[in-house]
XYZ file of C-alpha atoms in Angstrom:
409
model
C -11.688 -31.251 -39.175
C -13.814 -28.324 -37.956
C -13.039 -27.351 -34.356
C -15.931 -27.249 -31.951
C -17.580 -23.894 -31.286
C -16.583 -23.989 -27.558
C -13.037 -25.335 -27.121
C -12.327 -24.497 -23.432
C -8.638 -25.419 -23.296
C -7.882 -23.488 -26.494
C -9.841 -20.471 -25.262
C -8.084 -20.437 -21.854
C -4.716 -20.848 -23.695
C -5.416 -17.350 -25.155
C -5.556 -15.955 -21.545
C -2.570 -17.708 -20.213
C -0.707 -15.982 -17.364
C 2.831 -16.976 -16.863
C 3.665 -18.031 -13.283
C 6.599 -15.645 -13.407
C 4.312 -12.622 -13.492
C 2.736 -13.183 -10.004
C 6.237 -14.323 -8.827
C 7.608 -10.878 -9.850
C 4.716 -9.067 -8.195
C 5.148 -11.031 -4.975
C 8.882 -10.446 -5.043
C 8.265 -6.698 -5.462
C 5.912 -6.791 -2.505
C 8.394 -8.611 -0.446
C 11.191 -6.096 -1.411
C 8.963 -3.108 -0.523
C 8.080 -4.683 2.877
C 11.575 -6.054 3.667
C 13.273 -2.862 5.007
C 10.378 -2.287 7.465
C 10.345 -5.937 8.495
C 14.141 -5.925 9.182
C 13.937 -2.601 11.106
C 10.914 -3.685 13.135
C 11.618 -7.348 13.441
C 10.077 -7.636 16.902
C 6.674 -6.736 15.490
C 4.737 -10.050 15.011
C 2.483 -8.527 12.448
C 5.385 -7.554 10.174
C 6.947 -10.982 10.604
C 3.653 -12.648 9.632
C 3.463 -10.432 6.453
C 7.013 -11.292 5.485
C 6.430 -14.997 6.127
C 3.228 -14.953 4.110
C 4.822 -13.153 1.141
C 7.845 -15.492 1.294
C 5.668 -18.650 1.299
C 3.474 -17.212 -1.580
C 6.609 -16.541 -3.496
C 7.880 -20.057 -2.804
C 4.599 -21.566 -4.120
C 4.864 -19.985 -7.520
C 8.593 -20.602 -7.772
C 8.322 -24.302 -6.973
C 5.020 -24.949 -8.733
C 6.238 -24.107 -12.270
C 6.676 -27.238 -14.422
C 10.343 -26.509 -15.008
C 11.125 -26.244 -11.332
C 8.944 -29.350 -10.537
C 11.028 -31.413 -12.962
C 14.299 -30.015 -11.572
C 13.362 -30.778 -7.921
C 12.240 -34.356 -8.883
C 15.552 -34.863 -10.680
C 17.681 -33.540 -7.870
C 15.815 -35.562 -5.216
C 15.786 -38.752 -7.396
C 12.201 -39.399 -6.482
C 9.408 -39.010 -9.066
C 6.762 -36.487 -8.081
C 8.541 -35.546 -4.851
C 7.587 -31.963 -5.728
C 3.967 -32.865 -5.118
C 4.043 -33.071 -1.360
C 6.543 -30.222 -1.304
C 4.279 -27.864 -3.289
C 1.270 -29.038 -1.404
C 3.101 -28.298 1.921
C 4.134 -24.808 0.779
C 0.465 -24.064 -0.240
C -0.777 -25.452 3.059
C 1.718 -23.364 5.036
C 0.631 -20.361 2.979
C -2.978 -20.966 3.923
C -2.146 -21.249 7.568
C -0.016 -18.102 7.530
C -2.984 -16.274 5.866
C -5.224 -17.151 8.792
C -2.550 -16.213 11.369
C -1.877 -12.943 9.663
C -5.613 -11.982 9.559
C -6.066 -12.955 13.195
C -2.993 -10.905 14.269
C -3.871 -8.066 11.888
C -7.501 -7.820 12.802
C -7.088 -8.050 16.571
C -3.808 -6.143 16.812
C -0.369 -7.522 17.899
C -0.980 -6.527 21.549
C -4.185 -8.666 21.759
C -3.250 -11.700 23.791
C -6.828 -12.543 24.852
C -7.634 -16.280 25.355
C -9.725 -16.213 22.153
C -6.783 -14.993 20.173
C -4.335 -17.431 21.671
C -6.709 -20.306 21.125
C -7.304 -19.311 17.505
C -3.572 -19.094 16.898
C -2.943 -22.549 18.506
C -5.730 -24.042 16.459
C -4.410 -22.753 13.187
C -0.825 -23.864 13.847
C -1.806 -27.344 15.035
C -4.271 -28.025 12.367
C -2.138 -26.946 9.444
C 1.047 -28.510 10.793
C -0.883 -31.713 11.062
C -2.093 -31.382 7.472
C 1.544 -30.963 6.323
C 2.621 -34.080 8.181
C -0.256 -36.032 6.769
C 0.604 -34.932 3.235
C 4.092 -36.423 3.470
C 2.795 -39.626 5.212
C 0.223 -40.147 2.456
C 2.852 -39.581 -0.265
C 5.096 -42.138 1.363
C 2.279 -44.745 1.303
C 1.169 -43.925 -2.277
C 2.424 -45.431 -5.530
C 3.273 -42.334 -7.674
C 6.029 -43.633 -9.858
C 4.984 -41.899 -13.105
C 6.228 -38.291 -13.128
C 3.494 -35.772 -13.986
C 4.477 -32.123 -14.338
C 1.103 -30.511 -15.160
C -1.711 -32.903 -14.495
C -0.694 -34.793 -11.334
C -3.911 -33.990 -9.501
C -6.126 -35.539 -12.165
C -3.768 -38.387 -13.196
C -3.649 -39.696 -9.604
C -7.095 -38.683 -8.614
C -8.117 -42.323 -8.249
C -4.880 -43.686 -6.866
C -4.982 -44.905 -3.224
C -3.364 -42.397 -0.788
C -2.591 -39.912 -3.560
C -6.358 -39.490 -3.819
C -6.571 -38.638 -0.144
C -3.541 -36.421 -0.367
C -4.962 -34.366 -3.212
C -8.355 -34.029 -1.472
C -6.650 -33.127 1.823
C -4.610 -30.210 0.470
C -7.609 -28.822 -1.613
C -9.981 -28.935 1.388
C -7.320 -27.250 3.675
C -6.816 -24.576 1.090
C -10.583 -24.068 0.549
C -11.295 -23.759 4.299
C -8.478 -21.254 4.739
C -9.681 -19.154 1.785
C -13.320 -19.179 3.012
C -12.358 -18.111 6.547
C -9.851 -15.542 5.420
C -12.107 -13.893 2.893
C -14.943 -13.744 5.438
C -12.710 -12.140 7.964
C -11.480 -9.630 5.378
C -14.866 -8.634 4.187
C -16.068 -8.181 7.726
C -13.071 -6.022 8.378
C -13.676 -3.934 5.282
C -17.031 -2.818 6.606
C -15.439 -1.485 9.825
C -15.721 2.280 10.265
C -12.757 4.571 10.474
C -10.391 2.620 8.222
C -7.715 4.444 6.179
C -8.722 4.657 2.549
C -5.538 2.925 1.354
C -5.992 0.118 3.922
C -9.664 -0.349 2.961
C -8.756 -0.708 -0.760
C -5.945 -3.072 0.092
C -8.283 -5.192 2.080
C -10.737 -5.214 -0.793
C -8.152 -6.525 -3.138
C -7.070 -9.164 -0.597
C -10.701 -10.176 -0.258
C -11.115 -10.472 -4.000
C -7.931 -12.398 -4.325
C -9.043 -14.943 -1.743
C -12.439 -15.304 -3.420
C -10.637 -15.908 -6.732
C -8.635 -18.618 -4.866
C -11.928 -20.337 -4.314
C -12.417 -20.520 -8.051
C -9.053 -22.294 -8.236
C -10.235 -24.780 -5.567
C -13.637 -25.296 -7.282
C -11.921 -25.986 -10.631
C -9.462 -28.501 -9.081
C -12.148 -30.282 -6.997
C -14.506 -30.495 -10.038
C -11.836 -32.024 -12.260
C -10.875 -34.548 -9.523
C -14.509 -35.424 -8.761
C -15.033 -35.988 -12.544
C -12.210 -38.500 -12.576
C -13.918 -40.320 -9.639
C -17.091 -40.479 -11.711
C -15.253 -41.755 -14.800
C -15.444 -38.473 -16.759
C -12.642 -36.275 -18.069
C -12.693 -32.619 -17.143
C -8.925 -32.311 -16.757
C -8.871 -28.954 -18.551
C -10.350 -27.433 -15.392
C -7.204 -28.412 -13.464
C -4.585 -27.965 -16.226
C -5.909 -24.961 -18.153
C -8.268 -23.000 -15.879
C -6.772 -23.418 -12.387
C -3.216 -22.112 -13.157
C -4.179 -18.694 -14.629
C -6.830 -18.322 -11.810
C -4.077 -18.989 -9.237
C -1.826 -16.476 -10.933
C -4.580 -13.848 -11.000
C -5.258 -14.518 -7.278
C -1.631 -14.113 -6.371
C -1.389 -10.820 -8.212
C -4.475 -9.489 -6.434
C -3.184 -10.617 -3.042
C 0.295 -9.134 -3.648
C -1.146 -5.819 -4.695
C -3.449 -5.918 -1.693
C -0.438 -6.006 0.504
C 1.542 -3.494 -1.508
C -1.303 -0.923 -1.763
C -1.646 0.268 1.843
C 2.104 0.724 2.155
C 2.791 2.068 -1.289
C -0.319 4.217 -1.324
C 0.448 5.861 2.015
C 4.008 6.368 0.911
C 3.021 8.077 -2.308
C 0.356 10.102 -0.487
C 3.036 11.326 1.959
C 5.503 12.143 -0.864
C 2.693 14.032 -2.740
C 1.726 15.984 0.418
C 5.378 16.982 1.054
C 5.945 18.063 -2.542
C 2.652 19.965 -2.618
C 3.660 21.764 0.627
C 7.044 22.538 -0.906
C 5.365 23.961 -4.032
C 2.816 25.989 -2.041
C 5.616 27.776 -0.262
C 7.266 28.884 -3.555
C 5.590 32.333 -3.739
C 6.518 33.344 -0.177
C 9.990 31.772 -0.645
C 10.550 33.946 -3.771
C 9.383 37.046 -1.913
C 11.771 36.309 0.980
C 14.615 35.850 -1.565
C 13.867 39.264 -3.078
C 14.045 40.745 0.441
C 17.460 39.269 1.258
C 19.010 38.478 -2.060
C 19.862 35.047 -0.705
C 18.522 31.551 -1.403
C 18.514 28.008 0.051
C 21.708 26.235 -1.017
C 20.972 23.473 -3.575
C 21.792 19.996 -2.331
C 21.602 17.340 -5.109
C 20.830 14.344 -2.851
C 18.478 16.114 -0.385
C 15.299 14.193 0.319
C 11.855 15.864 -0.226
C 11.420 16.104 3.554
C 14.793 17.894 3.949
C 14.072 20.290 1.060
C 10.747 21.221 2.656
C 12.299 21.735 6.105
C 15.108 23.872 4.571
C 12.571 26.098 2.674
C 10.385 26.503 5.843
C 13.413 27.374 7.897
C 14.655 29.912 5.377
C 11.198 31.601 5.208
C 10.876 31.844 8.955
C 14.468 33.074 9.415
C 13.736 35.986 7.054
C 10.258 36.699 8.420
C 11.433 36.948 11.989
C 13.372 40.271 11.567
C 11.130 41.399 8.712
C 8.124 41.237 11.008
C 9.477 44.282 12.990
C 8.744 46.413 9.882
C 5.239 45.184 9.290
C 2.595 47.818 9.676
C 0.055 46.255 12.058
C -2.443 48.973 11.267
C -2.222 48.119 7.531
C -2.686 44.470 8.376
C -5.744 45.169 10.473
C -7.258 47.284 7.675
C -6.297 44.550 5.134
C -8.228 41.977 7.273
C -11.298 44.199 7.284
C -10.953 44.925 3.588
C -10.749 41.175 2.799
C -13.849 40.487 4.835
C -15.630 43.327 3.032
C -14.656 41.803 -0.367
C -16.350 38.541 0.595
C -13.388 36.408 1.666
C -13.964 33.920 4.611
C -12.137 34.801 7.857
C -9.221 32.401 7.396
C -8.597 33.550 3.860
C -9.010 37.175 4.893
C -6.380 36.723 7.629
C -3.913 35.136 5.105
C -4.512 37.952 2.657
C -3.995 40.583 5.350
C -0.687 39.015 6.484
C 0.455 38.872 2.881
C -0.326 42.517 2.293
C 1.657 43.451 5.498
C 4.645 41.305 4.391
C 4.591 42.827 0.867
C 4.474 46.308 2.255
C 7.414 45.530 4.650
C 9.512 44.093 1.788
C 8.830 47.061 -0.453
C 9.710 49.401 2.371
C 12.931 47.482 3.057
C 15.192 50.479 2.402
C 13.738 52.252 5.417
C 15.341 51.285 8.744
C 12.896 51.545 11.660
C 13.868 52.362 15.102
C 14.762 49.238 16.949
C 11.741 48.419 19.179
C 12.195 47.356 22.731
C 11.286 43.850 23.889
C 7.859 44.959 25.087
C 6.978 46.537 21.693
C 8.301 43.619 19.610
C 5.523 42.174 17.485
C 4.171 38.667 18.248
C 5.229 36.557 15.243
C 3.981 33.243 16.588
C 0.848 33.079 14.432
C 2.576 34.518 11.411
C 5.359 31.921 11.390
C 2.712 29.107 11.820
C 0.683 30.383 8.856
C 3.338 30.625 6.212
C 1.506 28.053 4.059
C -1.753 30.039 3.984
C 0.169 33.290 3.327
C 2.054 31.683 0.472
C -1.150 30.463 -1.026
C -2.658 33.925 -0.785
C 0.372 35.319 -2.699
C -0.618 33.092 -5.637
C -3.643 35.372 -6.287
C -2.126 38.758 -7.091
C -5.525 40.137 -8.155
C -6.971 39.479 -4.638
C -3.889 40.954 -3.100
C -4.165 44.067 -5.187
C -7.833 44.565 -4.342
C -7.184 44.150 -0.638
C -4.187 46.569 -0.712
C -6.162 49.176 -2.582
C -9.168 48.980 -0.162
C -6.914 48.881 2.887
C -4.847 51.905 1.783
C -7.857 54.059 0.895
C -8.680 55.159 4.521
C -5.071 56.123 5.186
C -4.926 58.153 1.977
C -8.074 59.990 2.761
C -6.783 60.856 6.231
C -3.571 62.186 4.709
C -5.551 64.451 2.264
C -7.660 65.968 5.070
C -4.640 66.775 7.041
């Protein structure tokens, strides 16, 4: 028998996404957030994030067919997983709204509008959860269904209302949440990582609406005597999995992105200080002791401290006249003022290191050079040392006036 040109269930089967994939992503998001949540437990925003991720994780753990069958068997009630999964999904929807209200307005915002919105969300979604269990108790759902319960019982009294109730509650939450998110994305002054996280969250909740549309279409088809069950059994699950992945990544991205950005900034600063650090090592013959388990922050601090400790006495041997001529030379060579200042300081430090065998007279306190700016600009000086050609050109031009004076004498 020739298969039809468009076999939707078979086509969707090729793109099946295991529920354990979003489960793993959600678990990773929860693990990443957990240390901060525990450390700052009093922060209502962090508690809301933790609760939302935990509920989302519970939805995918308990909505897999194997777990549904196990819960039904342990409870001894066919389809008891239905109101349980619907309740988890409804609680997740309510927590999404609560999180967005808290996140958008800030934890410190206790205005009457915010309090009223919070009470409305809690009361409505708690009422929906109670109604789900009441409707299940009134319904006759004695035949266990692991994958197609929504369409199988779409025309059954009380189960019909229960299925419609959870889908409507889920749809309303997704519409409101996605609208709030997209309005927030357009706000000026957002951190780039936060903006991308919000965009992914917005896309995730829009994809959730595709899940709701597929389920509602399949249920409505049953009411009309038609069979579009594949929308519920084959399309909705992978859509839900994709939505969960997007939402989890949306929560992870601002935290992980900022963390990686900070790590990269610290490592870049550590690397930029390498030329000046090597120069200071050549001046003293010492180095920063290696510590195997030192954090990047600690390694950066130790390198900065070592450089400043060496520069402080070395600055007494810096020829301020050479540094001044070096600055003028750098400007004459076309370097901008900040770059010229860094090149001039680098030339002065190199000259002091090379003249290290000479011991100058100990200056009195009034004649001691001001090292405040030098110690603050070690990053710029180290970057200047990375361009030996520029350094050589500035040194040659700055030394020329002094050499000509010596010849005339």
